[in-house]
C-alpha positions as CSV (number, residue, x, y, z in Angstrom):
1,E,0.0,0.0,0.0
2,L,2.9,2.4,0.7
3,H,4.2,2.0,-2.8
4,R,0.8,2.4,-4.3
5,G,0.2,5.7,-2.4
6,V,3.6,7.0,-3.2
7,G,3.2,6.1,-6.8
8,L,-0.2,7.9,-7.1
9,L,1.3,10.9,-5.5
10,A,4.2,10.8,-7.9
11,L,1.7,10.6,-10.8
12,V,0.0,13.7,-9.6
13,R,3.4,15.5,-9.3
14,R,4.2,14.5,-12.9
15,W,0.8,15.9,-14.1
16,D,1.6,19.2,-12.3
17,A,5.0,19.4,-13.9
18,D,3.8,18.8,-17.4
19,P,2.3,22.0,-18.8
20,A,0.9,20.1,-21.8
21,D,-1.2,17.9,-19.5
22,D,-4.8,19.1,-19.3
23,R,-6.2,16.9,-16.6
24,D,-9.2,18.3,-14.8
25,E,-9.2,19.0,-11.1
26,A,-11.6,16.2,-10.4
27,T,-9.2,13.6,-11.8
28,T,-6.4,15.0,-9.8
29,E,-8.5,15.1,-6.6
30,R,-9.7,11.5,-7.1
31,T,-6.1,10.3,-7.5
32,L,-5.1,12.1,-4.4
33,V,-7.9,10.6,-2.4
34,R,-6.9,7.2,-3.6
35,A,-3.3,7.9,-2.6
36,A,-4.5,9.0,0.8
37,A,-6.5,5.8,1.3
38,A,-3.5,3.6,0.3
39,L,-1.2,5.5,2.6
40,R,-3.6,5.2,5.5
41,A,-3.8,1.5,4.8
42,A,0.0,1.3,4.9
43,L,0.0,3.1,8.3
44,D,-2.6,0.5,9.5
45,A,-0.1,-2.2,8.6
46,R,3.0,-0.3,10.0
47,P,2.0,2.4,12.4
48,G,4.6,5.2,12.7
49,D,6.0,4.6,9.2
50,V,7.9,7.9,8.6
51,R,7.6,7.6,4.8
52,A,3.9,7.0,4.8
53,N,3.3,9.9,7.2
54,L,5.4,12.3,5.1
55,S,3.7,11.3,1.9
56,L,0.3,11.5,3.5
57,A,1.1,15.0,4.7
58,D,1.9,16.0,1.2
59,V,-1.4,14.5,0.0
60,Y,-3.3,16.3,2.7
61,N,-1.7,19.6,1.8
62,R,-2.7,19.2,-1.9
63,L,-6.2,18.3,-0.8
64,G,-6.4,21.5,1.2
65,Q,-6.4,19.9,4.6
66,P,-3.7,21.7,6.5
67,S,-4.6,20.3,10.0
68,A,-4.4,16.7,8.8
69,A,-1.1,17.5,7.1
70,R,0.3,18.9,10.4
71,A,-0.9,15.8,12.2
72,A,0.8,13.5,9.7
73,R,4.0,15.5,10.0
74,R,3.9,15.3,13.8
75,A,3.4,11.6,13.5
76,A,6.4,11.3,11.2
77,R,8.5,13.2,13.7
78,A,7.3,10.9,16.5
79,G,8.0,7.9,14.4
C-alpha cells in the first residue's frame, strides 16, 4: 500500500510538472484521495512509518487539509 500511495502521489506531481497535461481538477483530486487511502492502509499495517506519514502530509496539503497534514508531519517526527 505504501508503494501504491507514493506512486499515485508521484503521478499527480508528474501531471503538475507537465504544462501540456490538461487533466481536470476532479481527476487529480480522485487520484489524491486514492493515494491517501493507500497511505492510511500502509499506516494501519505499519503504524509510525515515517515515509507513509510524510507522503500523507503532502497529499493532505494538496487536498487543502492543513490540519491533517500537520498531524501527519507530527506523527512522522514521532515515528
